[in-house]
Structure formats: C-alpha cells, structure tokens
mmCIF file of C-alpha atoms and ligand atoms in Angstrom:
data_model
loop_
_atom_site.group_PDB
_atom_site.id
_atom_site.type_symbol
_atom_site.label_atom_id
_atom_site.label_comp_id
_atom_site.label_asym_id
_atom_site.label_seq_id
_atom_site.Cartn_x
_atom_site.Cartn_y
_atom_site.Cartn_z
ATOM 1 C CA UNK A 1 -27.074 5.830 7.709
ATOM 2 C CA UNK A 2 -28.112 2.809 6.048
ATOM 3 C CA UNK A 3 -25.246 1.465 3.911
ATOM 4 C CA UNK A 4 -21.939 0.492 5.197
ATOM 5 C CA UNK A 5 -18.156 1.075 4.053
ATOM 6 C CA UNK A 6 -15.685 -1.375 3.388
ATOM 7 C CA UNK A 7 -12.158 -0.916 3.199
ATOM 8 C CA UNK A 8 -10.972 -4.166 1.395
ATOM 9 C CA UNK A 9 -7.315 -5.619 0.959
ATOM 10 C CA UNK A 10 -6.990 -6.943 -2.340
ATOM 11 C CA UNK A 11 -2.981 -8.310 -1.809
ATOM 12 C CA UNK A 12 -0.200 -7.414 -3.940
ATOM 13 C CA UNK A 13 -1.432 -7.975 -7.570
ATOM 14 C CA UNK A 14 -2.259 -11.796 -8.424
ATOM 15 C CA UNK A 15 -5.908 -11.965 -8.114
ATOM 16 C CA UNK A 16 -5.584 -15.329 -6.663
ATOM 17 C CA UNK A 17 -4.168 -14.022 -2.926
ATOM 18 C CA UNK A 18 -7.451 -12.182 -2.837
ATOM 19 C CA UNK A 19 -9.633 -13.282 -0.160
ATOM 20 C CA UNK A 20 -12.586 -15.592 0.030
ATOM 21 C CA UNK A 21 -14.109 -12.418 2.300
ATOM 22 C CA UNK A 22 -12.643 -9.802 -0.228
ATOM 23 C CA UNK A 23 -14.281 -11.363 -3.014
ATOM 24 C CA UNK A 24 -17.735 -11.877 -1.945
ATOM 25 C CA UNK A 25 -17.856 -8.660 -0.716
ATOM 26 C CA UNK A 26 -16.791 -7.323 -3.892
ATOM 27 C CA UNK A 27 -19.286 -9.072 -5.610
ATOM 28 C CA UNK A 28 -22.437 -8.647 -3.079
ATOM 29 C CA UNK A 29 -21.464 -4.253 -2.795
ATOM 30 C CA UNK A 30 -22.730 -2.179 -5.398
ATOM 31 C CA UNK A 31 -20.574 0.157 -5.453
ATOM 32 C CA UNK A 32 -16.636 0.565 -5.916
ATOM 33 C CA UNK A 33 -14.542 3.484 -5.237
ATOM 34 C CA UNK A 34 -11.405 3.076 -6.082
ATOM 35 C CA UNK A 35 -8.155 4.585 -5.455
ATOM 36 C CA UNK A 36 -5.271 5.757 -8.160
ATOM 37 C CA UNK A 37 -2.218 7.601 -8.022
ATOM 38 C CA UNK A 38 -2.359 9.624 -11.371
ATOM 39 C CA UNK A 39 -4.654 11.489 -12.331
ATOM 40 C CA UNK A 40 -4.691 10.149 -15.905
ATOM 41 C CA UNK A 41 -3.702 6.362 -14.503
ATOM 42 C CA UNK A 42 -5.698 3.098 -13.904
ATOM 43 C CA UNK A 43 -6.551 2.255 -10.758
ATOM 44 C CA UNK A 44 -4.004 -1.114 -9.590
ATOM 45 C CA UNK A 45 -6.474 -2.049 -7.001
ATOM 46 C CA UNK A 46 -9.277 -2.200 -9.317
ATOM 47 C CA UNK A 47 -7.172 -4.238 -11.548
ATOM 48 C CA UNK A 48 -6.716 -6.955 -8.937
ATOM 49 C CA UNK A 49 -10.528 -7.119 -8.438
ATOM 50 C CA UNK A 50 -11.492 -7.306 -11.754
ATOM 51 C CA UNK A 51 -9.652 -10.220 -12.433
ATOM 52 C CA UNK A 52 -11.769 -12.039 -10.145
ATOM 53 C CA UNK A 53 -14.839 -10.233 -9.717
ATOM 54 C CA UNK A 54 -16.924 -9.063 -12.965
ATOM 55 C CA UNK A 55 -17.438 -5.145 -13.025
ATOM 56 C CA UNK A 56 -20.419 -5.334 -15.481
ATOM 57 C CA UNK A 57 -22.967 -4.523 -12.838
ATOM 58 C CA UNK A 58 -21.290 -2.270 -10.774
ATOM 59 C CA UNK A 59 -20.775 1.829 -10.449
ATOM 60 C CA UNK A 60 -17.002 2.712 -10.014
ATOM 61 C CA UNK A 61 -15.815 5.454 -9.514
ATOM 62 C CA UNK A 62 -11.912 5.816 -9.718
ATOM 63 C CA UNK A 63 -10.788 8.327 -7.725
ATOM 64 C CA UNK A 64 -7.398 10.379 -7.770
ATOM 65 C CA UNK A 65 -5.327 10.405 -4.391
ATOM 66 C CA UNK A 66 -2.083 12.598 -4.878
ATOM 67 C CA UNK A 67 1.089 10.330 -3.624
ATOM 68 C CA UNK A 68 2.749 12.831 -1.608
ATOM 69 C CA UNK A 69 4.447 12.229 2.025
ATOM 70 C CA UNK A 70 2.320 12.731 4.302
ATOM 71 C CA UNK A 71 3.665 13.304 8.273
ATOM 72 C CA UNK A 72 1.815 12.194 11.113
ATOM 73 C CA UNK A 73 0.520 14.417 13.417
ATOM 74 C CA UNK A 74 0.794 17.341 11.131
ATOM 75 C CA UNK A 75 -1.934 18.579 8.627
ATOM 76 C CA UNK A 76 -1.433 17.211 5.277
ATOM 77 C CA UNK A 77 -1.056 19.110 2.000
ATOM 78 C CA UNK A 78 -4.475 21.310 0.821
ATOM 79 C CA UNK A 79 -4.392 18.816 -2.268
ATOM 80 C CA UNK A 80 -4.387 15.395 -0.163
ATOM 81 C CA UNK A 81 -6.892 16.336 2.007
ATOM 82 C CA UNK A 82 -9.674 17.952 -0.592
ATOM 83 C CA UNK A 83 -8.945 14.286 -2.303
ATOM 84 C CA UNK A 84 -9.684 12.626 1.162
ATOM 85 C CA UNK A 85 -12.998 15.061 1.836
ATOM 86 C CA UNK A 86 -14.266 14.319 -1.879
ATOM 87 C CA UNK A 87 -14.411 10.747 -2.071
ATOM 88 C CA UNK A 88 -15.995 10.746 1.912
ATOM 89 C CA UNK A 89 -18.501 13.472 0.189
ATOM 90 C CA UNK A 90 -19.263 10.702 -2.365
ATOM 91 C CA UNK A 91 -18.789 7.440 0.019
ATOM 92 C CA UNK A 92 -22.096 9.203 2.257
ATOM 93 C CA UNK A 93 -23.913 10.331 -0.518
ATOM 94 C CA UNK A 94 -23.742 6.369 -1.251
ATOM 95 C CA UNK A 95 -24.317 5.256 1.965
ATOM 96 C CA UNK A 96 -27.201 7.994 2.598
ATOM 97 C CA UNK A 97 -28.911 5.915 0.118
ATOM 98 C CA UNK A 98 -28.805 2.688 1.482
ATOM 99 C CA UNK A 99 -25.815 1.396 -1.058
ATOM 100 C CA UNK A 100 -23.109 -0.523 0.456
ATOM 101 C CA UNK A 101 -19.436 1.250 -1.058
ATOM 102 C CA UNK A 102 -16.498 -0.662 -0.835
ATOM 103 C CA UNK A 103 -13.055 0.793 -1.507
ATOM 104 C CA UNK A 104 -10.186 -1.938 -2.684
ATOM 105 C CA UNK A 105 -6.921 -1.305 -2.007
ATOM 106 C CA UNK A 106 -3.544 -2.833 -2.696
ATOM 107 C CA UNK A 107 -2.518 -5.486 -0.153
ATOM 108 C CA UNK A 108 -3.292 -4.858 3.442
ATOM 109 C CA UNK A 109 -5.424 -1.866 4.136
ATOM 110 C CA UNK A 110 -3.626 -1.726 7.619
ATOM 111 C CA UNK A 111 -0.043 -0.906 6.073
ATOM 112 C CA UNK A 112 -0.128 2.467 4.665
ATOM 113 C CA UNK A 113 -3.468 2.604 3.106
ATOM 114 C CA UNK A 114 -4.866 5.807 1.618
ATOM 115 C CA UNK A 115 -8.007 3.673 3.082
ATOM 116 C CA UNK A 116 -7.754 4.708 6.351
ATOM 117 C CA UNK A 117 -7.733 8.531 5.744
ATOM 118 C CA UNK A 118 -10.589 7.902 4.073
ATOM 119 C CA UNK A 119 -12.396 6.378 6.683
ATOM 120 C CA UNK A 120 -10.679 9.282 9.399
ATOM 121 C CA UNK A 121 -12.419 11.827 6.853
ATOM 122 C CA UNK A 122 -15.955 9.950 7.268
ATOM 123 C CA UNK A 123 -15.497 9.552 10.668
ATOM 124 C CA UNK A 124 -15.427 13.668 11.040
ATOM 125 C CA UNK A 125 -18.270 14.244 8.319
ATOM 126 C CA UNK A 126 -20.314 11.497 9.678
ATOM 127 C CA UNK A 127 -20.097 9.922 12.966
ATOM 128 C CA UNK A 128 -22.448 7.563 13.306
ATOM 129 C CA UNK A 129 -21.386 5.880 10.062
ATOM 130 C CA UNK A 130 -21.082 1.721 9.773
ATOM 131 C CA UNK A 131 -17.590 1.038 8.132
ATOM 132 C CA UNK A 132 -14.956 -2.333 8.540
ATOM 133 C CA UNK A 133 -11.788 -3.149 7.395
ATOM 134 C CA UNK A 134 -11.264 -6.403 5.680
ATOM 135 C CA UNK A 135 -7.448 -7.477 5.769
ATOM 136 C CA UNK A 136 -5.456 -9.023 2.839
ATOM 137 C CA UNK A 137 -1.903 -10.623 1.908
ATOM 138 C CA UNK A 138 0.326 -7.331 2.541
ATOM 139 C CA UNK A 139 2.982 -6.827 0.063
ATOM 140 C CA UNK A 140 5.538 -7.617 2.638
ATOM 141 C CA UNK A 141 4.569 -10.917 3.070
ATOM 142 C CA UNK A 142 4.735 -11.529 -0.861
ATOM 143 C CA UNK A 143 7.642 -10.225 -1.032
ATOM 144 C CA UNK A 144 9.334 -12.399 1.757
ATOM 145 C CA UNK A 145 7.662 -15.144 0.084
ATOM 146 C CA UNK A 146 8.996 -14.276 -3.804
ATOM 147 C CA UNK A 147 12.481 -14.529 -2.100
ATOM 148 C CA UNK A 148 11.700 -17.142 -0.540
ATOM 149 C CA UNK A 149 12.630 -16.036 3.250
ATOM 150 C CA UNK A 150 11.461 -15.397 6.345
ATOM 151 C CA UNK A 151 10.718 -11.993 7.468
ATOM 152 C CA UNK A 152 11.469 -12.823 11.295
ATOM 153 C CA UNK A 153 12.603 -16.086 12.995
ATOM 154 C CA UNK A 154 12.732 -16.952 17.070
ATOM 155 C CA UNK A 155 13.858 -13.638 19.073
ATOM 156 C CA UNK A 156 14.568 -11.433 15.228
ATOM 157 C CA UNK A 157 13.387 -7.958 15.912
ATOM 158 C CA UNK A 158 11.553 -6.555 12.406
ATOM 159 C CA UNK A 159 10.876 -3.715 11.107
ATOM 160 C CA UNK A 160 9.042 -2.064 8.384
ATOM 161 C CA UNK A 161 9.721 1.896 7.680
ATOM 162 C CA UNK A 162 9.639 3.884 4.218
ATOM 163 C CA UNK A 163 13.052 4.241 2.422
ATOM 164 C CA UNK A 164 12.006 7.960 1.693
ATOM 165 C CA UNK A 165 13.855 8.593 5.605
ATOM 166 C CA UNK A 166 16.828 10.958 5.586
ATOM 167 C CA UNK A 167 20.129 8.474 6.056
ATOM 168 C CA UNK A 168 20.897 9.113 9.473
ATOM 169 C CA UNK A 169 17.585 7.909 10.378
ATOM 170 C CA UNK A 170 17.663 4.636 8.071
ATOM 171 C CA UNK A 171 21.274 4.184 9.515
ATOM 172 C CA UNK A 172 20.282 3.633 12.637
ATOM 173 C CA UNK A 173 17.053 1.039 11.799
ATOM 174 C CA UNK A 174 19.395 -0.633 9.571
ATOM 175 C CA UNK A 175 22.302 -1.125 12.832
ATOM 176 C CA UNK A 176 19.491 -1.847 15.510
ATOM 177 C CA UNK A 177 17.453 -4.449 13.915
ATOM 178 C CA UNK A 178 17.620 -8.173 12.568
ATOM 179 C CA UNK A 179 15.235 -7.483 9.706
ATOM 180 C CA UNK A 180 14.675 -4.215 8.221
ATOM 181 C CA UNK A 181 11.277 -3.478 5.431
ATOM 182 C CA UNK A 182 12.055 -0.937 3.300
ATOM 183 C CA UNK A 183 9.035 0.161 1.437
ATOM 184 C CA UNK A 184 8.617 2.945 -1.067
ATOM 185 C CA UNK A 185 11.939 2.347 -2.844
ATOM 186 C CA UNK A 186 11.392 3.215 -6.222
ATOM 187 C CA UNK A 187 12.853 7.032 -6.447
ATOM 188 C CA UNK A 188 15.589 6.381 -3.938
ATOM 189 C CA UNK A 189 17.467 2.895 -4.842
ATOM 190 C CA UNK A 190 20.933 4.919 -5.720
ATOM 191 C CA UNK A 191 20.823 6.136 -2.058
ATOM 192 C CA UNK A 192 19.635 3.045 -0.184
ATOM 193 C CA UNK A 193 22.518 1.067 -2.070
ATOM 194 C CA UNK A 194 24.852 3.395 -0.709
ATOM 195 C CA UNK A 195 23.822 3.455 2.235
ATOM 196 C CA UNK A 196 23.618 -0.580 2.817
ATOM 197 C CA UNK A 197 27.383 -0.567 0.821
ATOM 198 C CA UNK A 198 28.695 1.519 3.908
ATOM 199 C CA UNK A 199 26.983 -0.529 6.274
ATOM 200 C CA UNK A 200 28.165 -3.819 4.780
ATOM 201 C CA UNK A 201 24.531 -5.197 4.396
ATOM 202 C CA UNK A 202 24.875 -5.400 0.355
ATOM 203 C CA UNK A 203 24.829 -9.244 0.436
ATOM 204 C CA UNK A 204 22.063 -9.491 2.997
ATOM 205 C CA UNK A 205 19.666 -7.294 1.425
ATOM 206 C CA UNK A 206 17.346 -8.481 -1.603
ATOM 207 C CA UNK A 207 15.021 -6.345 -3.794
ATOM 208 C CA UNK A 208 11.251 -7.550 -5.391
ATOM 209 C CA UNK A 209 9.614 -5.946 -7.791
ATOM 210 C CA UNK A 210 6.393 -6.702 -8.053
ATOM 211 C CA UNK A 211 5.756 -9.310 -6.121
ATOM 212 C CA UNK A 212 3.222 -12.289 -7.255
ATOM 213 C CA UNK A 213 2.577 -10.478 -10.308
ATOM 214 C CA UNK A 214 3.430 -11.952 -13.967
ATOM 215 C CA UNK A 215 6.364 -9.423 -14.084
ATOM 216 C CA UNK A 216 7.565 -10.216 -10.816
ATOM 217 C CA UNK A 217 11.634 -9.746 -10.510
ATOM 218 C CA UNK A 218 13.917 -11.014 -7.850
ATOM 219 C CA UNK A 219 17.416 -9.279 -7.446
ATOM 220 C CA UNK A 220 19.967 -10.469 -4.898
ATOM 221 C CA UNK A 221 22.762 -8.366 -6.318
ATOM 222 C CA UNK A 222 20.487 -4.692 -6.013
ATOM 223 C CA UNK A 223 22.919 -2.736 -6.941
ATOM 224 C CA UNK A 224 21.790 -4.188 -10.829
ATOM 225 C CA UNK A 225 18.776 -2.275 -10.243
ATOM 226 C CA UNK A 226 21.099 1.312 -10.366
ATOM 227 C CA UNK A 227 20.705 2.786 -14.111
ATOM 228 C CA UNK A 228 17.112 1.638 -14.360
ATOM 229 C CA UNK A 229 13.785 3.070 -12.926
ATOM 230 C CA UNK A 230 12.326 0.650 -10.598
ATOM 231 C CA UNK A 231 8.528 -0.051 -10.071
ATOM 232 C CA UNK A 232 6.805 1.495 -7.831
ATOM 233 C CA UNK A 233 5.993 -1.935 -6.299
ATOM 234 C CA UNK A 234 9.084 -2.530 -5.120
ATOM 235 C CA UNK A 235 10.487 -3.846 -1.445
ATOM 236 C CA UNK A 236 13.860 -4.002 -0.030
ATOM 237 C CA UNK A 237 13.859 -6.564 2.557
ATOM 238 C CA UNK A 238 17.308 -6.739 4.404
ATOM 239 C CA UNK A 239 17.640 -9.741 6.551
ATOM 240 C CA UNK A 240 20.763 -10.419 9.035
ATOM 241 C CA UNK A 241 20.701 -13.474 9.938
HETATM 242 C C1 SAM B 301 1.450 2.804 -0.259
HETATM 243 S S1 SAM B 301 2.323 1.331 0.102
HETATM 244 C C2 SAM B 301 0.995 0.184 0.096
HETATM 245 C C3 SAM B 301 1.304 -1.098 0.831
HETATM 246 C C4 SAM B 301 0.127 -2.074 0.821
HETATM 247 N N1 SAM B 301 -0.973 -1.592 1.637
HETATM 248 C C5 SAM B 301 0.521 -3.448 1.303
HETATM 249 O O1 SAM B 301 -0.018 -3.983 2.261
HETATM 250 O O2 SAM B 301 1.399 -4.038 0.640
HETATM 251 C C6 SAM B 301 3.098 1.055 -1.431
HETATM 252 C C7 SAM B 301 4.414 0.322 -1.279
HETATM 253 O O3 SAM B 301 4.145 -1.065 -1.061
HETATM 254 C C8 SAM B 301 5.133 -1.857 -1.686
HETATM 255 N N2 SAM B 301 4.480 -2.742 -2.660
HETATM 256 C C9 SAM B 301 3.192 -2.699 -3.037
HETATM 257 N N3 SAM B 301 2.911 -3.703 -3.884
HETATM 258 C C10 SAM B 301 4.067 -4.384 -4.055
HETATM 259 C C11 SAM B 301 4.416 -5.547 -4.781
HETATM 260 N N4 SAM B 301 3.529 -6.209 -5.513
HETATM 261 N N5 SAM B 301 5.692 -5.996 -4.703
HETATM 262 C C12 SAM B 301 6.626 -5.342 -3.939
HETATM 263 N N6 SAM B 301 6.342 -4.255 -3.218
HETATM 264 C C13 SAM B 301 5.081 -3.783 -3.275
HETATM 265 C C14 SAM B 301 6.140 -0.904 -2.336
HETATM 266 O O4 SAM B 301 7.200 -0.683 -1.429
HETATM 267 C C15 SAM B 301 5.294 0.323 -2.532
HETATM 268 O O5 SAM B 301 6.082 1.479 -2.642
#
C-alpha cells in the first residue's frame, strides 16, 4: 500500500496547543477523515484543525462514531464496530491509491481515542498497512493547567479512569490514590458529587469545562455545576495533597 495513515492529536480545543508536527501534517495530507459523535453534529476535531490549517484543498470526510461504552476485551456493539470497519473500508480505499489520510482527533490520540480502533480495524483488513500516531496536549494536562495545578508531585500516585464506573469501584480509586482523573463526567456529575461529599473530597476536587477553549469554566465549588447540563468536555480532577 502506498499511502500512509495518521492518527493526529489536535489538543483540547485552542488551535494554538496544536503541534508544529500536527500541523504540517495536516497541511502536507490530502485527505481528512474525521471523527463526530452525532450523526447530525460537527466534527470538534475538525474544528481545531481548521482554525489553523485551511480546508479549501482538501477531501473530508466526517464520519459518525456512536459514543457508547465500550468494554475491553469484549466485542463491542454491532453499531460501533460497522462505524470502525467503514471508515478502515474508506481509509484503504485512500491509501490503495497512493493518498496519505490523516484522522484528527481531540487531544491525545493515546487517551481514549476512537483513533486507535480505527487503526485495530486496518490492522485486520490490511496488514501490511503504513500508519503512526502523532501525540498532542491531552485534555488532562489542560485541564490541570486551567486550574492551575499539578496533576502529580514527588511520590503522588495518579490516576485517570472514566466517571461512568459503578460507585463501589470509583470509591475505592478515590481512597487509594493521591490524584484521581475523572473523565467522561458530563451525564453523571449528581452522582460523582455524592460520592466525593461522602468521602470528604468536596474541597479537594475541581471541575473544567472546556479547557483552553473561549468558553472555558473553572469551578472549585462543583457541586454549582448540579441543576445544569455540563459539557461534554468536562474533567474532574481531585487532588489530595
Ligand atoms: C473520549 S475522551 C477523549 C480524550 C482526549 N483523547 C484527550 O486526550 O483529552 C473525552 C473526554 O475527555 C475530556 N475532555 C476532552 N476535551 C476536554 C476539554 N477541552 N476540557 C475538559 N475535558 C475535556 C472529557 O472528560 C471528555 O468526556
């Protein structure tokens, strides 16, 4: 196969924590595939790019990934997967051609990245094909650095770990470590506040929206986020010491 796949991080929304590598690469490729959540939504990642890179030039193709959980190990709903096997279907049909693809996604491709089951998918249809990952500024580190905090210090233990875990499970990460990530917030801030209320961690924990975009919100008191929705780009960083 001639052409090669990218998997790009873009960072967490201002164009400006793109890369220098993310951006040429974005410029020099063709062609962009890039992800969304809704089927009728814009694609965030694409949004990032653009306000760096000009699209004029370029075939993209915005392609609808279903958010649902997904559990390691175990095979993933019908609806996931024919998403995964249709944009690989495209990605070689690119690369068959000799046409570089590169797929942006938000932050860090490395930190649950729709990327990599897209490259897992490839790997299966086509072996032999030529793909890398470029990194970029995760969302965790944006949001460390909106509160202005460290995420670990000297001996700190961290952790990162989706909010969407059943309490007994989040109990435990929230007693055992120094600094606890939690990621994926958005549908279940009335039970994480309850949860870090019992274990006396309300004043230690801060929520960001948004991180290092315009709309980018700080809260130290979280519990002022109850009675709204909260963005999907939102992180719950809870920090002991
Ligand atoms: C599917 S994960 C993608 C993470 C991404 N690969 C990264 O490195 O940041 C989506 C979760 O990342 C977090 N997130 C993404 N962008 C964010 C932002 N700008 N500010 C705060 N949290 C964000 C939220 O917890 C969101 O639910």
């Amino acid at each position: 196969m001639k052409g090669k796949f990218y998997v790009v991080g873009v960072g967490p929304g201002d164009p400006e924590l793109m890369t220098l590598k993310a951006t040429k690469l974005l410029e020099r490729c063709p062609v962009w595939l890039a992800p969304k959540g809704k089927k009728d939504g814009e694609s965030t990642a694409l949004s990032i790019v653009e306000g760096v890179v000009p699209s004029a030039n370029k075939e993209i193709i915005t392609h609808y990934f279903p958010m649902k959980k997904i559990h390691m190990g175990r095979k993933p709903d019908a609806e996931v997967e024919q998403a995964w096997k249709k944009a690989a279907g495209f990605v070689v049909d690119k690369l068959k051609n000799g046409q570089d693809v590169v797929f942006p996604t938000l932050g860090d491709p490395a930190i649950y990245s729709t990327g990599f089951y897209v490259c897992e998918t490839l790997l299966e249809m086509a072996p032999d094909i030529h793909m890398e990952i470029i990194p970029g500024v995760s969302s965790i580190g944006a949001s460390a650095a909106a509160a202005s905090q460290p995420l670990c210090l000297g001996d700190d233990r961290l952790v990162v770990i989706p909010a969407t875990f059943e309490n007994g499970y989040l109990r435990e990460i929230l007693l055992t470590f120094d600094t606890i990530v939690l990621m994926k917030v958005h549908r279940v801030m009335e039970r994480i506040v309850g949860l870090l209320e019992e274990l006396d961690l309300m004043d230690k924990a801060v929520l960001v929206e948004r991180s290092s975009q315009n709309t980018q919100r700080v809260s130290r008191n979280i519990s002022d986020c109850l009675g709204r929705q909260t963005h999907y780009f939102s992180t719950v960083i809870v920090r002991k010491s």
